[in-house]
Amino acid sequence: MDFNLSEEQLMIQQAARDFAQNELLPEVIERDREQKFPTEQVKKMGEMGLLGMMVDPKYGGAGMDSVSYVLAMEEIAKIDASAAVVMSVNNSLVCAGLEKYASEEQKVKYLTPLASGQVIGAFALSEPEAGSDATSQKTTAEDKGDYYLLNGVKNWITNGGTASYYIVIAQTDPEKKHKGINAFIVERGWEGFEIGPKEDKLGIRGSDTHSLLFNNVKVPKENRIGEDGFGFNFAMAVLNGGRIGIASQALGIASGAYEMALKYAKTRKAFKTEIINHQAIAFKLADMATQITAARMLCFKAAVDKDAGKDISEIGAMAKLYSSQVAMDTTIEAVQIHGGYGYVKEYHVERLMRDAKITQIYEGTSEIQKIVISRSISK
């Protein structure tokens, strides 16, 4: 097994690192404070090919491998987890789902502008009473012959206020339960489609999280993804791949906090020496470095298996479960190492600690990941 990165992968990693340092870092604290979406930065990410990294170039994508995606996600999330989640949703949930399951007409019309970064997309699954339990869809899509009539509410939708296209999961035939669920491509601005207020969040405050309201929205039949009743399987398949994106985001948050803590520990003095020379601090950093390396290996393994066409439900859940815990633990310790300075916004680590928490919640809580893993290992 070769753990060495290719020259191309190293170039992608460096390009993402330079972009994060030069474009994302300068105003990241201001965007967090003001809940400001990184509009210009996301536009540049699209121009760099970061919003459709793994999509075939014939549909406007960059045609990269999943390991390159992990590398780029880590570098972006080190500096700005809000920008990273925009990138994750567009790549892992929207573009990946469309490339694999959409019709050729849908790919040309929707995937191409999404993968090329002309517009961004959103994935609308969660509802007030249907978060991790995707089978409990209350949003309905009534079959009217040439179109579906969409009604309901979606909650916690990333890119909700800025997306141009939305993949919406809805129940068409309640008697069939999960086999009656469908997935639809809905365009911003359609009559009856409203975007609710922006959520005031603990972390990733620069990202765009809204509720979506559908009131008799007419969705053309050609905008259904796959055969009738395919929606639930579509959502589960997309979320499996999406866990790599969230695991990589968590990895980046942890890496960013660790690098800041290490730098601080090498310059801050206490008891006449740099604090890194005290075992109490050095051992914390040793644990952080070890856990981050282990999380990175899980992300790489999930990425390699995905590209090999293997079932990644178990390894993807492991990567997300472990990386999100490492992100939480590492950011807490980074604040501790910084002491009082860690509690103020100027030193960034308090923001990373707030950002870390969401990685344990979205795309399935940590408990959901354990259910996925336990079911897999018990077979």
Coordinates of C-alpha atoms in Angstrom, one line a residue:
M1 CA 0.0 0.0 0.0
D2 CA 1.5 3.3 -1.1
F3 CA 0.9 6.2 1.3
N4 CA 2.8 8.7 -0.9
L5 CA 0.8 11.5 -2.5
S6 CA 1.2 12.0 -6.3
E7 CA 2.7 15.1 -7.7
E8 CA -0.8 16.2 -8.9
Q9 CA -2.3 15.6 -5.4
L10 CA 0.4 17.7 -3.8
M11 CA -0.2 20.5 -6.3
I12 CA -3.9 20.5 -5.5
Q13 CA -3.2 20.5 -1.8
Q14 CA -0.8 23.4 -2.1
A15 CA -3.2 25.4 -4.3
A16 CA -6.0 24.9 -1.8
R17 CA -3.6 25.9 1.1
D18 CA -2.5 29.1 -0.7
F19 CA -6.1 30.0 -1.5
A20 CA -7.2 29.5 2.1
Q21 CA -4.3 31.6 3.4
N22 CA -4.6 34.4 0.8
E23 CA -8.4 34.6 0.2
L24 CA -10.2 33.1 3.2
L25 CA -8.1 34.1 6.2
P26 CA -8.0 37.9 5.9
E27 CA -11.8 38.4 6.7
V28 CA -12.7 35.1 8.3
I29 CA -13.3 36.5 11.8
E30 CA -15.5 39.3 10.4
R31 CA -17.6 36.9 8.3
D32 CA -18.1 34.7 11.4
R33 CA -19.1 37.7 13.5
E34 CA -21.5 39.2 10.9
Q35 CA -22.7 35.8 9.6
K36 CA -21.5 36.9 6.2
F37 CA -21.6 34.4 3.3
P38 CA -18.2 34.2 1.5
T39 CA -19.7 35.2 -1.8
E40 CA -16.5 36.3 -3.6
Q41 CA -14.4 33.5 -2.1
V42 CA -16.9 30.8 -3.2
K43 CA -16.9 32.3 -6.7
K44 CA -13.1 32.0 -6.9
M45 CA -13.4 28.4 -5.5
G46 CA -15.6 27.6 -8.5
E47 CA -13.1 29.1 -10.9
M48 CA -10.4 26.9 -9.3
G49 CA -12.5 23.8 -9.9
L50 CA -13.1 23.2 -6.2
L51 CA -16.9 23.0 -6.4
G52 CA -17.0 20.1 -8.9
M53 CA -13.7 18.4 -8.1
M54 CA -14.7 14.8 -8.9
V55 CA -17.1 15.5 -11.8
D56 CA -16.2 14.4 -15.3
P57 CA -14.8 17.4 -17.3
K58 CA -17.5 16.9 -20.0
Y59 CA -19.9 18.2 -17.4
G60 CA -17.8 21.1 -16.3
G61 CA -15.9 19.3 -13.4
A62 CA -12.3 19.0 -12.6
G63 CA -12.1 15.2 -13.0
M64 CA -10.0 14.7 -9.8
D65 CA -9.9 11.7 -7.5
S66 CA -11.4 11.6 -4.0
V67 CA -8.1 11.8 -2.2
S68 CA -7.5 15.1 -3.8
Y69 CA -10.9 16.2 -2.6
V70 CA -10.0 15.2 1.0
L71 CA -6.7 17.1 0.7
A72 CA -8.4 20.3 -0.6
M73 CA -11.2 20.1 2.0
E74 CA -8.8 19.8 4.8
E75 CA -6.9 22.9 3.7
I76 CA -10.0 25.0 3.2
A77 CA -11.5 23.9 6.6
K78 CA -8.3 24.7 8.5
I79 CA -9.1 28.4 7.8
D80 CA -12.8 28.6 7.2
A81 CA -15.2 25.8 7.9
S82 CA -18.1 27.8 6.5
A83 CA -16.5 27.9 3.1
A84 CA -15.6 24.2 3.5
V85 CA -19.2 23.2 4.1
V86 CA -20.4 25.1 0.9
M87 CA -17.7 23.1 -1.0
S88 CA -18.7 19.8 0.7
V89 CA -22.4 20.1 -0.1
N90 CA -21.9 21.1 -3.7
N91 CA -19.4 18.3 -4.3
S92 CA -20.5 15.4 -2.2
L93 CA -24.3 15.8 -2.0
V94 CA -25.3 17.7 -5.1
C95 CA -22.8 17.1 -7.9
A96 CA -22.0 13.5 -6.9
G97 CA -25.7 12.6 -6.8
L98 CA -26.5 14.2 -10.1
E99 CA -23.5 12.7 -11.9
K100 CA -24.3 9.2 -10.7
Y101 CA -28.1 9.1 -10.9
A102 CA -29.4 12.0 -13.1
S103 CA -30.5 11.7 -16.7
E104 CA -28.3 13.0 -19.4
E105 CA -30.7 15.9 -19.9
Q106 CA -30.5 16.7 -16.2
K107 CA -26.7 16.5 -16.2
V108 CA -26.4 18.9 -19.1
K109 CA -28.9 21.4 -17.7
Y110 CA -28.1 21.3 -14.0
L111 CA -24.8 19.4 -13.3
T112 CA -22.7 21.4 -15.7
P113 CA -23.3 24.9 -14.2
L114 CA -23.0 23.4 -10.7
A115 CA -19.7 21.5 -11.3
S116 CA -18.1 24.4 -13.1
G117 CA -18.9 26.8 -10.2
Q118 CA -21.3 29.1 -12.1
V119 CA -23.9 28.4 -9.5
I120 CA -24.1 26.4 -6.2
G121 CA -26.6 23.8 -5.1
A122 CA -28.4 22.6 -1.9
F123 CA -29.6 19.2 -0.7
A124 CA -32.9 19.4 1.1
L125 CA -33.6 16.3 3.2
S126 CA -34.0 17.4 6.8
E127 CA -37.4 18.5 8.1
P128 CA -38.8 19.6 11.5
E129 CA -39.6 16.0 12.4
A130 CA -37.3 14.2 9.9
G131 CA -33.6 14.7 10.5
S132 CA -31.6 11.5 10.9
D133 CA -34.8 9.5 10.3
A134 CA -35.1 10.1 6.5
T135 CA -38.0 7.8 6.2
S136 CA -40.3 10.2 8.0
Q137 CA -40.8 12.7 5.2
K138 CA -43.7 15.1 5.6
T139 CA -43.0 17.1 2.5
T140 CA -45.2 15.7 -0.2
A141 CA -45.0 15.5 -4.0
E142 CA -48.4 14.7 -5.4
D143 CA -48.3 13.1 -8.9
K144 CA -50.5 15.3 -11.2
G145 CA -49.5 13.6 -14.5
D146 CA -47.1 16.0 -16.2
Y147 CA -45.9 17.4 -13.0
Y148 CA -45.7 16.9 -9.2
L149 CA -47.2 19.3 -6.7
L150 CA -44.7 19.9 -3.9
N151 CA -45.8 21.0 -0.4
G152 CA -43.9 21.1 2.9
V153 CA -41.0 22.5 4.8
K154 CA -37.3 21.7 4.9
N155 CA -35.0 22.7 7.8
W156 CA -31.3 23.3 8.3
I157 CA -30.5 23.6 4.6
T158 CA -26.9 24.6 3.8
N159 CA -26.7 27.0 0.9
G160 CA -30.4 27.5 1.4
G161 CA -30.4 31.2 0.6
T162 CA -27.8 31.3 -2.1
A163 CA -28.3 28.1 -4.1
S164 CA -29.8 28.2 -7.6
Y165 CA -30.8 24.5 -7.7
Y166 CA -32.1 22.3 -4.9
I167 CA -32.3 18.6 -4.6
V168 CA -35.5 18.0 -2.6
I169 CA -36.6 14.7 -1.1
A170 CA -40.4 14.3 -0.7
Q171 CA -43.0 11.6 -0.1
T172 CA -45.2 10.7 -3.1
D173 CA -47.0 7.6 -1.9
P174 CA -47.2 7.3 2.0
E175 CA -48.6 3.8 1.8
K176 CA -45.3 2.6 0.3
K177 CA -43.4 4.3 3.1
H178 CA -39.7 4.7 2.1
K179 CA -40.4 3.1 -1.3
G180 CA -42.7 5.9 -2.1
I181 CA -40.1 8.7 -1.6
N182 CA -38.8 10.6 -4.6
A183 CA -35.9 13.1 -5.3
F184 CA -36.5 16.2 -7.4
I185 CA -34.5 19.1 -8.8
V186 CA -36.2 22.4 -7.9
E187 CA -35.1 25.7 -9.3
R188 CA -34.8 28.9 -7.2
G189 CA -37.6 31.3 -8.0
W190 CA -40.3 28.9 -9.0
E191 CA -43.8 30.0 -7.9
G192 CA -44.7 28.8 -4.4
F193 CA -41.1 28.2 -3.4
E194 CA -40.0 30.5 -0.5
I195 CA -36.8 30.8 1.5
G196 CA -37.2 31.2 5.2
P197 CA -35.1 33.4 7.6
K198 CA -31.4 32.6 8.0
E199 CA -30.5 30.6 11.1
D200 CA -28.4 32.3 13.8
K201 CA -26.0 29.5 14.5
L202 CA -23.3 28.6 17.1
G203 CA -20.7 27.8 14.5
I204 CA -20.0 27.9 10.7
R205 CA -21.8 31.2 10.9
G206 CA -20.6 32.3 7.5
S207 CA -22.5 29.5 5.8
D208 CA -26.0 30.0 4.6
T209 CA -28.5 27.9 6.6
H210 CA -32.2 28.4 5.9
S211 CA -35.6 26.7 6.1
L212 CA -37.3 26.1 2.7
L213 CA -41.1 26.4 2.2
F214 CA -43.0 24.8 -0.6
N215 CA -46.6 25.8 -1.3
N216 CA -48.1 24.0 -4.4
V217 CA -44.8 24.2 -6.3
K218 CA -45.1 22.6 -9.7
V219 CA -42.2 20.4 -10.4
P220 CA -42.0 19.0 -14.0
K221 CA -41.9 15.2 -14.3
E222 CA -38.6 15.4 -16.1
N223 CA -37.1 16.9 -12.9
R224 CA -37.5 13.7 -10.9
I225 CA -34.2 11.9 -10.3
G226 CA -34.4 8.2 -11.3
E227 CA -37.5 6.0 -11.3
D228 CA -40.6 6.5 -9.2
G229 CA -39.8 5.6 -5.6
F230 CA -36.0 5.9 -5.9
G231 CA -35.7 8.9 -3.7
F232 CA -34.9 7.2 -0.4
N233 CA -32.2 5.0 -1.9
F234 CA -30.8 8.1 -3.7
A235 CA -30.6 10.0 -0.4
M236 CA -28.9 7.2 1.4
A237 CA -26.3 6.6 -1.4
V238 CA -25.5 10.4 -1.5
L239 CA -25.2 10.6 2.2
N240 CA -22.7 7.7 2.2
G241 CA -20.4 9.7 0.0
G242 CA -21.2 12.9 1.8
R243 CA -19.7 11.6 5.0
I244 CA -16.2 11.8 3.4
G245 CA -16.7 15.5 2.9
I246 CA -17.8 16.1 6.5
A247 CA -15.0 13.9 7.8
S248 CA -12.5 15.9 5.8
Q249 CA -14.1 19.2 7.1
A250 CA -13.7 17.9 10.7
L251 CA -10.1 16.9 9.9
G252 CA -9.4 20.3 8.6
I253 CA -10.8 22.0 11.7
A254 CA -8.7 19.8 13.9
S255 CA -5.6 20.4 11.8
G256 CA -6.1 24.1 11.9
A257 CA -6.5 24.2 15.7
Y258 CA -3.5 21.9 16.2
E259 CA -1.2 24.1 14.0
M260 CA -2.3 27.2 15.9
A261 CA -1.7 25.5 19.2
L262 CA 1.7 24.2 18.2
K263 CA 2.8 27.6 17.0
Y264 CA 1.6 29.3 20.1
A265 CA 3.2 26.7 22.4
K266 CA 6.6 27.3 20.7
T267 CA 6.5 31.1 21.4
R268 CA 4.5 31.5 24.7
K269 CA 6.8 31.4 27.7
A270 CA 5.9 30.3 31.3
F271 CA 8.3 29.5 34.1
K272 CA 11.2 30.8 32.0
T273 CA 10.8 28.5 29.0
E274 CA 8.4 28.0 26.1
I275 CA 5.3 26.1 27.2
I276 CA 6.0 23.3 24.7
N277 CA 8.8 22.3 26.9
H278 CA 6.4 21.5 29.7
Q279 CA 5.0 17.9 29.6
A280 CA 1.5 19.1 30.4
I281 CA 1.4 20.9 27.1
A282 CA 3.7 18.6 25.1
F283 CA 1.6 15.5 25.8
K284 CA -1.6 17.4 24.7
L285 CA 0.1 18.2 21.4
A286 CA 1.3 14.6 21.0
D287 CA -2.2 13.3 21.5
M288 CA -3.6 15.8 19.0
A289 CA -1.0 15.0 16.4
T290 CA -1.6 11.2 16.7
Q291 CA -5.4 11.5 16.6
I292 CA -5.3 13.9 13.6
T293 CA -3.0 11.5 11.7
A294 CA -5.4 8.6 12.4
A295 CA -8.4 10.6 11.3
R296 CA -6.6 11.5 8.1
M297 CA -5.9 7.9 7.3
L298 CA -9.5 7.0 7.8
C299 CA -10.5 9.8 5.4
F300 CA -7.9 8.6 2.8
K301 CA -9.1 5.0 3.1
A302 CA -12.8 6.0 2.6
A303 CA -11.7 8.1 -0.4
V304 CA -9.6 5.3 -2.0
D305 CA -12.5 2.8 -1.5
K306 CA -15.0 5.2 -3.0
D307 CA -12.9 5.6 -6.2
A308 CA -12.5 1.8 -6.3
G309 CA -16.3 1.5 -6.4
K310 CA -16.4 -0.3 -3.0
D311 CA -19.2 0.0 -0.5
I312 CA -18.1 2.8 1.8
S313 CA -21.0 2.9 4.2
E314 CA -18.9 1.4 7.0
I315 CA -15.6 3.2 6.4
G316 CA -17.4 6.5 5.6
A317 CA -19.3 6.3 8.9
M318 CA -16.0 5.5 10.7
A319 CA -14.2 8.4 9.1
K320 CA -17.0 10.9 10.0
L321 CA -17.5 9.5 13.6
Y322 CA -13.8 9.6 14.5
S323 CA -12.8 12.8 12.7
S324 CA -15.7 14.7 14.2
Q325 CA -14.7 13.6 17.7
V326 CA -11.1 14.5 17.0
A327 CA -12.2 17.9 15.8
M328 CA -14.1 18.5 19.0
D329 CA -11.4 17.2 21.3
T330 CA -8.6 19.0 19.5
T331 CA -10.3 22.4 19.4
I332 CA -11.1 22.2 23.1
E333 CA -7.4 21.4 23.9
A334 CA -6.3 24.2 21.5
V335 CA -8.3 26.7 23.5
Q336 CA -6.9 25.3 26.7
I337 CA -3.3 25.6 25.5
H338 CA -3.9 29.2 24.5
G339 CA -5.2 29.9 28.0
G340 CA -7.0 33.3 28.2
Y341 CA -6.0 34.1 24.7
G342 CA -7.9 31.1 23.4
Y343 CA -11.1 32.6 24.7
V344 CA -10.9 35.7 22.5
K345 CA -11.7 35.8 18.8
E346 CA -8.4 37.3 17.7
Y347 CA -6.7 33.9 18.1
H348 CA -9.2 31.9 16.0
V349 CA -9.3 28.8 18.1
E350 CA -12.6 29.6 19.8
R351 CA -14.2 29.9 16.4
L352 CA -12.8 26.5 15.4
M353 CA -14.2 25.0 18.6
R354 CA -17.6 26.4 17.8
D355 CA -17.3 25.1 14.2
A356 CA -16.3 21.7 15.3
K357 CA -19.5 20.8 17.0
I358 CA -21.6 20.8 13.9
T359 CA -19.5 18.0 12.4
Q360 CA -20.9 15.7 15.0
I361 CA -24.5 16.6 14.0
Y362 CA -25.1 17.1 10.3
E363 CA -25.3 14.3 7.8
G364 CA -26.2 12.0 10.7
T365 CA -25.3 12.4 14.3
S366 CA -22.5 10.5 15.9
E367 CA -25.1 8.0 17.2
I368 CA -26.3 7.4 13.6
Q369 CA -22.8 6.7 12.5
K370 CA -22.5 4.1 15.3
I371 CA -25.7 2.5 14.1
V372 CA -24.4 2.3 10.5
I373 CA -21.1 0.8 11.7
S374 CA -22.7 -1.7 14.1
R375 CA -25.1 -2.9 11.5
S376 CA -22.2 -3.5 9.1
I377 CA -19.9 -5.3 11.5
S378 CA -22.8 -7.5 12.7
K379 CA -23.5 -9.0 9.3

